[in-house]
XYZ file of C-alpha atoms in Angstrom:
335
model
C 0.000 0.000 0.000
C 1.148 3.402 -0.932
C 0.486 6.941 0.631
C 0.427 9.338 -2.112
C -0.704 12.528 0.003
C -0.867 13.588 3.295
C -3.505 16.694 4.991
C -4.081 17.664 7.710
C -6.101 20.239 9.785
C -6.513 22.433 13.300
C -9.881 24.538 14.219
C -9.965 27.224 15.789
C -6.872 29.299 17.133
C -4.149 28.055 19.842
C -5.101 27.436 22.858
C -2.401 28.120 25.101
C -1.840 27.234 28.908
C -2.231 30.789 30.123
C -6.156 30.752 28.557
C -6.802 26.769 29.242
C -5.657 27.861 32.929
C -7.947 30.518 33.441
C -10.787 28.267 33.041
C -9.698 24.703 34.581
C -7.971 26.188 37.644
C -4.286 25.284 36.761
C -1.805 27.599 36.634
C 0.029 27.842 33.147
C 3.740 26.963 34.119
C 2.251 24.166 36.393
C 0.409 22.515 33.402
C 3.371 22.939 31.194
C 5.935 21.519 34.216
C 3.909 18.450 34.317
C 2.978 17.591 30.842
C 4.880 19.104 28.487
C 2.789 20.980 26.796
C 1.598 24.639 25.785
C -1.090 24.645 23.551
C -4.046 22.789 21.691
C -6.695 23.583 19.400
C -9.956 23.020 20.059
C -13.367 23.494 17.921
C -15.286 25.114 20.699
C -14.649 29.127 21.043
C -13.551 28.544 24.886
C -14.129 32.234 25.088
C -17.984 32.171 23.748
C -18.877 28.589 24.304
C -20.089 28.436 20.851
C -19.283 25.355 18.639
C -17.536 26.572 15.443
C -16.894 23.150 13.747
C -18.274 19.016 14.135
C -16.582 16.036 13.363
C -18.528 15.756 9.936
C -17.754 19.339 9.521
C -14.103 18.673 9.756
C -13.993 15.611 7.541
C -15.392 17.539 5.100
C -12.670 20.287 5.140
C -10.275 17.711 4.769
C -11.873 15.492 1.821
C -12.321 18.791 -0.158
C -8.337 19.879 0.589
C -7.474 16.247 -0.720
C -9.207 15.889 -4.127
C -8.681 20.039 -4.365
C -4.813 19.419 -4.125
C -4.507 16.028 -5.795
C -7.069 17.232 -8.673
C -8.690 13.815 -7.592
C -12.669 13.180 -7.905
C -15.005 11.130 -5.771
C -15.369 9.009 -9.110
C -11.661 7.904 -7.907
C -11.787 6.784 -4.751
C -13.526 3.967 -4.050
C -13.836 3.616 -0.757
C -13.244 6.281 2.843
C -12.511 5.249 6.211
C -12.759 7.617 9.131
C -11.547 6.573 12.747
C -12.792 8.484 15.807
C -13.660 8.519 19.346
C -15.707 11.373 18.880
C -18.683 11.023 16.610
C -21.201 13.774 16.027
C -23.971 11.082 16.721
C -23.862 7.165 17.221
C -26.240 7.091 14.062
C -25.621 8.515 11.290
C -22.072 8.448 11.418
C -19.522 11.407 10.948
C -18.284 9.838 7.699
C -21.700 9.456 6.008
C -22.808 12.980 7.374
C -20.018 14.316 5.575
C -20.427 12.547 2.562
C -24.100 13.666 2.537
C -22.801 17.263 3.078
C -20.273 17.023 -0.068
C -22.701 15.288 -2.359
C -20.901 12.156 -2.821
C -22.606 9.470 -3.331
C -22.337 5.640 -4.629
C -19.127 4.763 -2.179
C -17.635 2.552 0.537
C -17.462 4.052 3.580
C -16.178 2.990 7.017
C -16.045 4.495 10.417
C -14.142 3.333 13.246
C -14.703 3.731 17.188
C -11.475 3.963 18.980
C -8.350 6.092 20.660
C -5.456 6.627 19.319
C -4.612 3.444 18.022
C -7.824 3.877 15.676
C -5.843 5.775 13.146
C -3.671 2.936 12.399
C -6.893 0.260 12.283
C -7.978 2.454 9.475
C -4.509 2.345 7.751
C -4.716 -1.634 8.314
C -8.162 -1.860 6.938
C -7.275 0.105 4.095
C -4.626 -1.814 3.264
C -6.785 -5.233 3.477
C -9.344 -3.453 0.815
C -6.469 -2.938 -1.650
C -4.562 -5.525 -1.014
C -7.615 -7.686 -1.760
C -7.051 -6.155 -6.060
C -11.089 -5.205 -5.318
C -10.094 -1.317 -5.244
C -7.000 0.548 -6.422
C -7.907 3.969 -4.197
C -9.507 4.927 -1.394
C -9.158 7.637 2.041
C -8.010 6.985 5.615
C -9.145 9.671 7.983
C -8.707 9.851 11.833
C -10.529 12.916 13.468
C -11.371 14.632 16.895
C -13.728 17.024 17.872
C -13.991 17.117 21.458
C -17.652 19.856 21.862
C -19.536 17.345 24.274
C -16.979 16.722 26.239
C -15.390 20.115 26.853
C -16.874 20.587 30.297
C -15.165 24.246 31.284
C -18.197 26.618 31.296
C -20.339 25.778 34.058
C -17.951 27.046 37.328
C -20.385 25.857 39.760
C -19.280 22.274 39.840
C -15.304 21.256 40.392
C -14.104 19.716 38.192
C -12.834 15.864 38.877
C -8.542 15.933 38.606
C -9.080 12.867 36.395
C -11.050 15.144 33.769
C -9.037 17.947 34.362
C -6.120 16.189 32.753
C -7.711 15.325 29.089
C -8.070 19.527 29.192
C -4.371 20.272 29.364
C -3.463 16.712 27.559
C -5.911 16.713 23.961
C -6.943 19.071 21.439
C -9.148 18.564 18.156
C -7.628 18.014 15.034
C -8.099 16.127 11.437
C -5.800 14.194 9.317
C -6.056 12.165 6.225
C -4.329 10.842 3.654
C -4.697 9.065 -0.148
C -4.208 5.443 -0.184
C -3.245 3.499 -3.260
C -2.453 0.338 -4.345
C 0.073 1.655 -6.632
C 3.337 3.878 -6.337
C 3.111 7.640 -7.524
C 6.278 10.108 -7.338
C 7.489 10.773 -4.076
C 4.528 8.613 -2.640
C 5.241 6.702 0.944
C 5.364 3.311 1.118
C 3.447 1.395 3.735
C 5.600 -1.870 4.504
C 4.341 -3.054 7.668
C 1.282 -2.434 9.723
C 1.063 -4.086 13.331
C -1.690 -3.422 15.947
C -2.851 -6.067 18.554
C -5.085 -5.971 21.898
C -2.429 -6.792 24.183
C -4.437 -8.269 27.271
C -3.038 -6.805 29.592
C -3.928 -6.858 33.477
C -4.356 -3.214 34.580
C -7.254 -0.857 35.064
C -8.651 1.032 32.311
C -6.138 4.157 31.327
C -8.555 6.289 29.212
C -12.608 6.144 29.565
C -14.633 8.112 27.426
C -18.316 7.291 28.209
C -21.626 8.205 26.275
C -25.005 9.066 27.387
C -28.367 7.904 26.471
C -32.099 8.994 27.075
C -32.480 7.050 30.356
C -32.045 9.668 33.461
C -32.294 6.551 36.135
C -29.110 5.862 35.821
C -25.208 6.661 36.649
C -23.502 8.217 33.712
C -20.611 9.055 35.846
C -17.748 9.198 34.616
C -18.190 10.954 31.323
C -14.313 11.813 30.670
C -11.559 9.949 32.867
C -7.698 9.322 32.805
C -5.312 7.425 34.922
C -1.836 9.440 33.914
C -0.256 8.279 36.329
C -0.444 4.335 34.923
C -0.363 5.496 31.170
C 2.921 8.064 32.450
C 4.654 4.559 33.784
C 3.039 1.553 30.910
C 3.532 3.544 27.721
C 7.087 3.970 27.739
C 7.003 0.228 28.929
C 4.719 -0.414 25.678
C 6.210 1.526 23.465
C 10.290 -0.117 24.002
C 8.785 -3.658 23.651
C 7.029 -2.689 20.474
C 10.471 -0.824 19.275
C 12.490 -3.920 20.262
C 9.830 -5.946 18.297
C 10.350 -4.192 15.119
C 13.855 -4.271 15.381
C 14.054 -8.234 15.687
C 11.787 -8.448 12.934
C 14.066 -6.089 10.845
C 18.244 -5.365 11.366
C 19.713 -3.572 13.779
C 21.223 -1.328 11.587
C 18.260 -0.592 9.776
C 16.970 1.743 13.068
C 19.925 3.885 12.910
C 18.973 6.025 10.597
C 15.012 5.440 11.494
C 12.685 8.875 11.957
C 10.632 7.982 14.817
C 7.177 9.038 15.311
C 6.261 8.358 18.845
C 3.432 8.044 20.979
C 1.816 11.543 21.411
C 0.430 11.255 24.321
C 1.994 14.871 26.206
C 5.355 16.652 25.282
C 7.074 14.940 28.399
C 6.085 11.517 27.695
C 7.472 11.962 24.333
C 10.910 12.930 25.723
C 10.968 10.491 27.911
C 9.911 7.651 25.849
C 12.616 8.852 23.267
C 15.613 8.938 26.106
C 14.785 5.606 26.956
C 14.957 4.148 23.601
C 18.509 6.375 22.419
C 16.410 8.228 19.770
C 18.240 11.713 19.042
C 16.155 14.677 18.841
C 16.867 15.297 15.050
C 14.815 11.710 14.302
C 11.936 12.677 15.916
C 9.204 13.781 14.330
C 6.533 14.507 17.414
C 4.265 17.619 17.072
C 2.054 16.387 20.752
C 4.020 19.546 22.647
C 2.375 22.443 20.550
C -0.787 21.009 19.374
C -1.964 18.467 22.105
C -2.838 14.829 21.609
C -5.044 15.210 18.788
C -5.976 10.710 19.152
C -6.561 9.171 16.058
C -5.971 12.280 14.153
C -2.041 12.449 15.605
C -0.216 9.737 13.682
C -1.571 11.825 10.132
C 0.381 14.952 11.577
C 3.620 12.846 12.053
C 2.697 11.045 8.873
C 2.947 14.358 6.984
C 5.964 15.418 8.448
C 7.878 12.244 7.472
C 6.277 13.179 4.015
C 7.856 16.262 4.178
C 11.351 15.882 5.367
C 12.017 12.308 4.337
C 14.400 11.871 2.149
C 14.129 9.229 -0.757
C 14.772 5.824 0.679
C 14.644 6.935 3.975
C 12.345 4.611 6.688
C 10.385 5.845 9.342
C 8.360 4.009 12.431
C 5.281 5.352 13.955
C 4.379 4.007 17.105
C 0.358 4.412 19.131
C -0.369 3.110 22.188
C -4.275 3.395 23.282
C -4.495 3.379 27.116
C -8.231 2.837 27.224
C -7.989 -1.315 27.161
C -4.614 -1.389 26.334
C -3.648 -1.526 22.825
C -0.589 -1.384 20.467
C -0.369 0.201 16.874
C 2.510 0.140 14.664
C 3.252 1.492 10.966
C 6.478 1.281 9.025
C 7.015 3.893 6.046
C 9.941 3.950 3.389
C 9.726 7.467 1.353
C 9.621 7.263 -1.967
């Protein structure tokens, strides 16, 4: 399977710690000591309240910008995958809303429920569609758009620590990219795509729960996260999957490797990258300035590698998805 573009996209304006701070309680430096990082967007006006973008709204920004820039069509792609764990609505999905919105019509469409290790799913189902010679094209999307869950205006309730966190950790963002099961100039190659359930025994790291007509019963919690379990299992995670890859390469071949890590916070990232000897120049990590944008992440680090990569040159993205424990990776040669 071949990447032959990369786009992605940010609502709103930054967020930085200063503003986020004013409304969660946390002071700026505090927020940036502990995770690393000073800003986010987000697709809710945190000054207004009012909800300038969906998650059907932003797929459709970024299906336009990818047949606008590739001069594709819809009568080229034949299919378009979109992973989330923020959906406008349970039914209809995100995907078909947007494909409603854009007039397409006649065309495979998928849409994932998951964290961050969604993104790669998508890039793994893709890859079964073209590998099985039924389609030669199609679109893998991963999006966020956190409006329900941004729980900062009402100031008469305190706000749970364990919510607090997703504030200062995630922002909303959209990225996609053109799939193809043949090689265009300067396209990426896809060469190996891994991503298991590992099993493992601990408690839940990320909940996002979802709310239904009945009022009889307990909702609670809407939005949780145990950082302090994901801060000690992902590096833990992340070096077995690294040490995975290499066995199942050479040694030599991760010298020269651009690594996109888990973006999880700005600190995480430098630590997971200390422990693993990856120097700063090979790592291509954006978490720090725009927050941990889920399944939409791995497309930002995607299109860096697009970028910067030279030809021949390999890169390894890595996801790990805290909320049962699961591992992503995807293996890229540029072209």
């Amino acid at each position: 399977m071949y990447i032959t573009t990369v786009k992605t996209y940010l609502p709103g304006i930054n967020v930085t710690n200063e503003e986020l701070g004013d409304h969660i309680n946390l002071k700026p430096k505090l927020i940036e000591k502990l995770f690393g990082n000073y800003g986010r967007h987000f697709s809710t006006n945190l000054k207004t309240g009012k909800i300038n973008s969906k998650t059907s709204d932003l797929i459709e920004i970024i299906l336009k910008d990818l047949f606008k820039d590739n001069n594709e069509c819809s009568d080229d792609i034949d299919f378009i995958i979109v992973s989330t764990a923020t959906p406008d609505f349970l039914l209809p999905t995100s995907i078909n809303e947007a494909c409603y919105g854009l007039g397409l019509k006649n065309i495979e469409t998928y849409q994932i429920i998951g964290g961050c290790s969604g993104a790669v799913q998508a890039l793994n189902l893709g890859k079964y569609i073209l590998t099985s010679g039924l389609h030669k094209k199609g679109i893998v999307i991963g999006v966020e758009s956190s409006n329900k869950f941004l729980n900062v205006f009402n100031n008469s309730q305190p706000l749970d620590t364990k919510e607090i966190v997703n504030y200062t950790l995630f922002g909303d963002g959209i990225g996609g990219c053109i799939v193809s099961s043949t090689s265009e100039e300067h396209s990426i190659s896809v060469d190996y795509i891994e991503y298991n359930y590992i099993g493992m025994d601990e408690k839940v790291g990320q909940l996002v729960n979802w709310k239904g007509a009945r009022e009889d019963l307990d909702y609670s919690p809407m939005l949780q996260e145990e950082y302090k379990i994901i801060e000690k299992r992902v590096p833990e995670i992340t070096k077995s999957c690294f040490d995975n890859f290499k066995e199942k390469t050479f040694p030599d071949k991760t010298n020269n490797l651009w690594f996109m890590p888990p973006q999880l916070s700005g600190k995480m990232v430098n630590v997971i990258c200390e422990n693993l000897n990856i120097p700063e120049s090979k790592i291509l990590s954006r978490v720090d300035e725009i927050g941990n944008c889920a399944n939409a992440a791995i497309f930002f680090q995607l299109q860096e590698f697009f970028d910067i990569a030279l030809k021949g040159e390999k890169g390894l993205a890595i996801s790990i998805e805290s909320s049962r424990w699961l591992s992503a990776m995807v293996s890229v040669t540029k072209g």
